[in-house]
């Protein structure tokens, strides 16, 4: 595993980006665990073992949700899109397209990759040199 | 489109990219407070107050048999620095000009960064209590003699330690103080900058707007900066010659542990 969550040289990445990458890796692991438990639960016949695994899967739901909330707080554009998709009824893909358009339309192309619509995405500078 | 109205501005996509990159480049060095305090957010432009978890008494209740309390919150403040850019300059940028005059943006970036620093380190009347005014420690004198800087900074660290405030620590240095530190080599050629870094075990930060210096603990949880809308460029208006834009942010700042900072005067 090592430092696989980094796609770029870690030494060149600012601390907030490294933290963000760690939580992205954690989110992936929690999602994988949810899927694995789901498969085990589908096959298990022992009621006691099932209860234990359902409880464990519930922990992963919590971990996944906490990771996701952290990431959404750090990246408002992602949060804005998520708000247009999550916990809505209706067509998921349609909501996704609308949320994406609404989030980036107001930002102008200059905001591509920025943390919120129009934001310069500066945030915390702890660990920045000088 | 949000309140920044960026898509209403007669600025090309490439122009916005240029302006955002220039602003980011100019803002990052002087934003000293963000290098020393805990930052949370951004929570968005419509986020208006920080929860303090406290209440205040109310003189009366709406009816007999009940009591009431009022929640206390810390309102966010808004900072805005207006500037104008030449439309001709931006058109030249679209043609590929490399030497575009963005001085007005640069000045606005410096002004808003300086204002943020002043608010955090020294306060903003009726809006924010700054570190130095909240600190219960006597203000130490830093002075102009750099020979005494290590002893003064070590004295500030010792005061923090006496109050149980653990490190690492960081130092925000005003422009003049920072210049003195970086240009000074002590006896034997040891850089004063490196010596002070060893004393505080943390960063020395260039802090335009800071008066003198402020030594703070970096252990976390002592100084909380909450961002509503992080620094952004918005659009105001235009005419045939210029585009009027502004840099803007909203935030609150609170000192949770007043003892975790020691101010040193210039």
Short mmCIF file of N, CA, C and O in Angstrom, two decimals, chain A residues 72-76 79-80 102 105-112 114-130, chain B residues 1-2 4 6-7 13 16-17 20 23-24 27-28 31 34-39 41-42 178 204-206 218 229-233 247:
data_model
loop_
_atom_site.label_atom_id
_atom_site.label_comp_id
_atom_site.label_asym_id
_atom_site.label_seq_id
_atom_site.Cartn_x
_atom_site.Cartn_y
_atom_site.Cartn_z
N UNK A 72 -16.62 16.75 1.02
CA UNK A 72 -17.55 17.74 0.48
C UNK A 72 -17.36 19.10 1.14
O UNK A 72 -17.50 20.14 0.49
N UNK A 73 -16.99 19.09 2.43
CA UNK A 73 -16.74 20.37 3.10
C UNK A 73 -15.51 21.06 2.52
O UNK A 73 -15.43 22.27 2.49
N UNK A 74 -14.54 20.25 2.13
CA UNK A 74 -13.31 20.83 1.60
C UNK A 74 -13.43 21.25 0.14
O UNK A 74 -12.56 21.96 -0.36
N UNK A 75 -14.43 20.76 -0.57
CA UNK A 75 -14.55 21.08 -1.99
C UNK A 75 -16.00 21.47 -2.30
O UNK A 75 -16.80 20.64 -2.72
N UNK A 76 -16.32 22.75 -2.09
CA UNK A 76 -17.71 23.18 -2.23
C UNK A 76 -18.33 22.91 -3.60
O UNK A 76 -19.54 22.72 -3.69
N UNK A 79 -19.59 19.61 -3.31
CA UNK A 79 -20.74 19.64 -2.41
C UNK A 79 -21.98 20.14 -3.14
O UNK A 79 -23.08 19.60 -2.99
N UNK A 80 -21.79 21.20 -3.94
CA UNK A 80 -22.93 21.79 -4.62
C UNK A 80 -23.55 20.79 -5.60
O UNK A 80 -24.78 20.68 -5.70
N UNK A 102 -25.39 23.79 -13.20
CA UNK A 102 -25.64 24.92 -12.30
C UNK A 102 -24.39 25.31 -11.53
O UNK A 102 -24.14 26.48 -11.27
N UNK A 105 -21.69 26.68 -14.38
CA UNK A 105 -22.12 27.74 -15.28
C UNK A 105 -21.83 29.11 -14.71
O UNK A 105 -21.33 29.99 -15.37
N UNK A 106 -22.09 29.27 -13.42
CA UNK A 106 -21.92 30.58 -12.80
C UNK A 106 -20.48 30.92 -12.50
O UNK A 106 -20.15 32.04 -12.16
N UNK A 107 -19.60 29.93 -12.62
CA UNK A 107 -18.23 30.17 -12.22
C UNK A 107 -17.38 30.72 -13.35
O UNK A 107 -16.37 31.34 -13.11
N UNK A 108 -17.78 30.52 -14.58
CA UNK A 108 -16.91 30.89 -15.69
C UNK A 108 -15.84 29.85 -15.83
O UNK A 108 -15.56 29.10 -14.89
N UNK A 109 -15.23 29.80 -16.99
CA UNK A 109 -14.22 28.76 -17.21
C UNK A 109 -13.03 28.94 -16.30
O UNK A 109 -12.30 28.01 -16.02
N UNK A 110 -12.82 30.17 -15.83
CA UNK A 110 -11.67 30.42 -14.97
C UNK A 110 -11.76 29.69 -13.67
O UNK A 110 -10.78 29.54 -12.96
N UNK A 111 -12.93 29.23 -13.31
CA UNK A 111 -13.08 28.55 -12.03
C UNK A 111 -12.94 27.05 -12.16
O UNK A 111 -13.12 26.34 -11.20
N UNK A 112 -12.60 26.58 -13.34
CA UNK A 112 -12.49 25.15 -13.52
C UNK A 112 -11.46 24.59 -12.53
O UNK A 112 -10.33 25.06 -12.46
N UNK A 114 -11.58 24.94 -9.40
CA UNK A 114 -11.57 25.71 -8.15
C UNK A 114 -12.46 25.04 -7.14
O UNK A 114 -13.27 24.18 -7.46
N UNK A 115 -12.34 25.45 -5.88
CA UNK A 115 -13.03 24.75 -4.81
C UNK A 115 -14.49 25.15 -4.69
O UNK A 115 -15.26 24.45 -4.10
N UNK A 116 -14.91 26.28 -5.19
CA UNK A 116 -16.32 26.63 -5.20
C UNK A 116 -16.52 27.58 -6.37
O UNK A 116 -15.57 28.07 -6.94
N UNK A 117 -17.75 27.81 -6.71
CA UNK A 117 -18.03 28.62 -7.88
C UNK A 117 -17.39 30.00 -7.73
O UNK A 117 -17.81 30.80 -6.92
N UNK A 118 -16.38 30.27 -8.53
CA UNK A 118 -15.72 31.56 -8.50
C UNK A 118 -14.63 31.70 -7.46
O UNK A 118 -13.89 32.67 -7.47
N UNK A 119 -14.52 30.74 -6.55
CA UNK A 119 -13.52 30.85 -5.50
C UNK A 119 -12.13 30.62 -6.05
O UNK A 119 -11.94 29.85 -6.99
N UNK A 120 -11.16 31.29 -5.43
CA UNK A 120 -9.77 31.06 -5.81
C UNK A 120 -9.23 29.78 -5.18
O UNK A 120 -8.13 29.36 -5.49
N UNK A 121 -9.99 29.20 -4.27
CA UNK A 121 -9.60 27.92 -3.70
C UNK A 121 -8.34 27.97 -2.85
O UNK A 121 -7.56 27.02 -2.82
N UNK A 122 -8.14 29.07 -2.14
CA UNK A 122 -6.89 29.20 -1.37
C UNK A 122 -6.97 28.41 -0.06
O UNK A 122 -6.10 27.61 0.24
N UNK A 123 -8.00 28.61 0.72
CA UNK A 123 -8.19 27.81 1.93
C UNK A 123 -7.07 27.96 2.93
O UNK A 123 -6.44 29.01 3.06
N UNK A 124 -6.81 26.88 3.65
CA UNK A 124 -5.75 26.89 4.67
C UNK A 124 -4.39 26.93 4.01
O UNK A 124 -4.17 26.29 2.97
N UNK A 125 -3.47 27.66 4.63
CA UNK A 125 -2.09 27.69 4.13
C UNK A 125 -1.13 27.12 5.17
O UNK A 125 0.07 27.38 5.09
N UNK A 126 -1.68 26.37 6.13
CA UNK A 126 -0.79 25.72 7.11
C UNK A 126 0.16 24.81 6.34
O UNK A 126 -0.24 24.01 5.51
N UNK A 127 1.44 24.94 6.64
CA UNK A 127 2.42 24.11 5.97
C UNK A 127 2.99 24.74 4.71
O UNK A 127 3.96 24.25 4.16
N UNK A 128 2.38 25.87 4.26
CA UNK A 128 2.93 26.55 3.09
C UNK A 128 4.23 27.22 3.49
O UNK A 128 4.38 27.69 4.61
N UNK A 129 5.18 27.25 2.59
CA UNK A 129 6.47 27.85 2.91
C UNK A 129 6.32 29.35 3.01
O UNK A 129 5.53 29.96 2.29
N UNK A 130 7.10 29.95 3.85
CA UNK A 130 7.18 31.39 4.09
C UNK A 130 5.92 32.01 4.61
O UNK A 130 4.84 31.85 4.13
N UNK B 1 -25.58 30.77 -12.06
CA UNK B 1 -24.71 31.90 -11.70
C UNK B 1 -24.93 32.28 -10.24
O UNK B 1 -26.05 32.31 -9.78
N UNK B 2 -23.85 32.55 -9.56
CA UNK B 2 -24.00 32.95 -8.16
C UNK B 2 -23.81 34.46 -8.02
O UNK B 2 -23.73 35.20 -9.00
N UNK B 4 -21.47 36.36 -7.44
CA UNK B 4 -20.28 37.01 -7.98
C UNK B 4 -20.51 37.54 -9.39
O UNK B 4 -19.73 38.37 -9.88
N UNK B 6 -20.01 36.49 -12.27
CA UNK B 6 -18.83 36.44 -13.16
C UNK B 6 -19.22 36.28 -14.63
O UNK B 6 -18.55 36.82 -15.51
N UNK B 7 -20.28 35.54 -14.89
CA UNK B 7 -20.63 35.30 -16.29
C UNK B 7 -21.24 36.53 -16.95
O UNK B 7 -21.44 36.56 -18.16
N UNK B 13 -13.05 33.37 -21.15
CA UNK B 13 -12.65 32.29 -20.25
C UNK B 13 -11.15 32.37 -19.94
O UNK B 13 -10.73 32.19 -18.80
N UNK B 16 -10.52 35.12 -17.44
CA UNK B 16 -10.81 34.73 -16.05
C UNK B 16 -9.71 33.84 -15.49
O UNK B 16 -9.32 33.97 -14.32
N UNK B 17 -9.22 32.95 -16.32
CA UNK B 17 -8.12 32.09 -15.86
C UNK B 17 -6.91 32.92 -15.48
O UNK B 17 -6.28 32.72 -14.45
N UNK B 20 -7.69 34.83 -12.16
CA UNK B 20 -7.70 33.95 -10.99
C UNK B 20 -6.28 33.50 -10.63
O UNK B 20 -5.91 33.46 -9.45
N UNK B 23 -4.41 36.43 -9.08
CA UNK B 23 -4.86 36.71 -7.71
C UNK B 23 -4.33 35.66 -6.74
O UNK B 23 -3.86 35.99 -5.65
N UNK B 24 -4.40 34.41 -7.14
CA UNK B 24 -3.91 33.32 -6.28
C UNK B 24 -2.43 33.50 -5.99
O UNK B 24 -1.98 33.37 -4.85
N UNK B 27 -1.96 36.51 -3.62
CA UNK B 27 -2.56 36.39 -2.29
C UNK B 27 -1.81 35.42 -1.40
O UNK B 27 -1.72 35.62 -0.18
N UNK B 28 -1.29 34.37 -1.97
CA UNK B 28 -0.72 33.30 -1.14
C UNK B 28 0.43 33.77 -0.25
O UNK B 28 0.45 33.46 0.95
N UNK B 31 -0.87 36.12 2.91
CA UNK B 31 -1.95 35.64 3.79
C UNK B 31 -1.34 34.89 4.98
O UNK B 31 -1.40 33.66 5.08
N UNK B 34 -3.45 32.60 7.79
CA UNK B 34 -3.86 31.24 7.39
C UNK B 34 -2.73 30.23 7.52
O UNK B 34 -2.97 29.02 7.42
N UNK B 35 -1.50 30.72 7.70
CA UNK B 35 -0.37 29.81 7.87
C UNK B 35 -0.18 29.43 9.34
O UNK B 35 0.67 28.61 9.66
N UNK B 36 -0.98 30.07 10.22
CA UNK B 36 -0.75 29.86 11.65
C UNK B 36 -1.99 29.41 12.41
O UNK B 36 -1.87 28.88 13.52
N UNK B 37 -3.17 29.66 11.87
CA UNK B 37 -4.39 29.35 12.63
C UNK B 37 -5.12 28.16 12.01
O UNK B 37 -4.82 27.74 10.90
N UNK B 38 -6.10 27.64 12.74
CA UNK B 38 -6.94 26.55 12.21
C UNK B 38 -7.96 27.15 11.25
O UNK B 38 -8.65 28.10 11.60
N UNK B 39 -8.06 26.56 10.09
CA UNK B 39 -8.96 27.07 9.04
C UNK B 39 -10.06 26.05 8.82
O UNK B 39 -9.79 24.87 8.66
N UNK B 41 -13.90 25.44 6.59
CA UNK B 41 -14.70 25.94 5.48
C UNK B 41 -13.98 25.75 4.16
O UNK B 41 -13.03 24.99 4.09
N UNK B 42 -14.41 26.47 3.14
CA UNK B 42 -15.45 27.48 3.13
C UNK B 42 -16.85 26.88 3.24
O UNK B 42 -17.11 25.80 2.73
N UNK B 178 10.42 41.18 9.56
CA UNK B 178 10.78 40.04 8.71
C UNK B 178 12.03 40.38 7.88
O UNK B 178 12.95 39.57 7.76
N UNK B 204 8.53 30.86 10.49
CA UNK B 204 8.51 32.32 10.60
C UNK B 204 7.73 32.80 9.39
O UNK B 204 8.06 32.45 8.26
N UNK B 205 6.73 33.59 9.62
CA UNK B 205 5.81 33.95 8.55
C UNK B 205 5.87 35.45 8.27
O UNK B 205 5.79 36.26 9.19
N UNK B 206 6.02 35.80 7.00
CA UNK B 206 5.96 37.20 6.56
C UNK B 206 4.52 37.66 6.69
O UNK B 206 3.64 37.07 6.05
N UNK B 218 1.09 26.39 17.59
CA UNK B 218 0.51 25.73 16.41
C UNK B 218 -0.09 24.37 16.77
O UNK B 218 -0.35 23.56 15.89
N UNK B 229 -17.42 32.48 2.44
CA UNK B 229 -16.96 32.44 1.06
C UNK B 229 -15.46 32.72 1.08
O UNK B 229 -15.02 33.74 1.61
N UNK B 230 -14.68 31.81 0.56
CA UNK B 230 -13.24 32.06 0.51
C UNK B 230 -12.97 33.11 -0.56
O UNK B 230 -13.84 33.44 -1.37
N UNK B 231 -11.76 33.62 -0.56
CA UNK B 231 -11.42 34.72 -1.45
C UNK B 231 -11.80 34.42 -2.90
O UNK B 231 -11.45 33.36 -3.43
N UNK B 232 -12.51 35.34 -3.50
CA UNK B 232 -13.04 35.16 -4.85
C UNK B 232 -13.04 36.50 -5.57
O UNK B 232 -13.09 37.55 -4.94
N UNK B 233 -12.99 36.42 -6.89
CA UNK B 233 -13.13 37.65 -7.68
C UNK B 233 -14.56 37.72 -8.19
O UNK B 233 -15.07 36.76 -8.77
N UNK B 247 -12.31 41.80 -5.13
CA UNK B 247 -11.93 40.60 -4.37
C UNK B 247 -12.77 40.59 -3.10
O UNK B 247 -12.94 41.64 -2.47
#
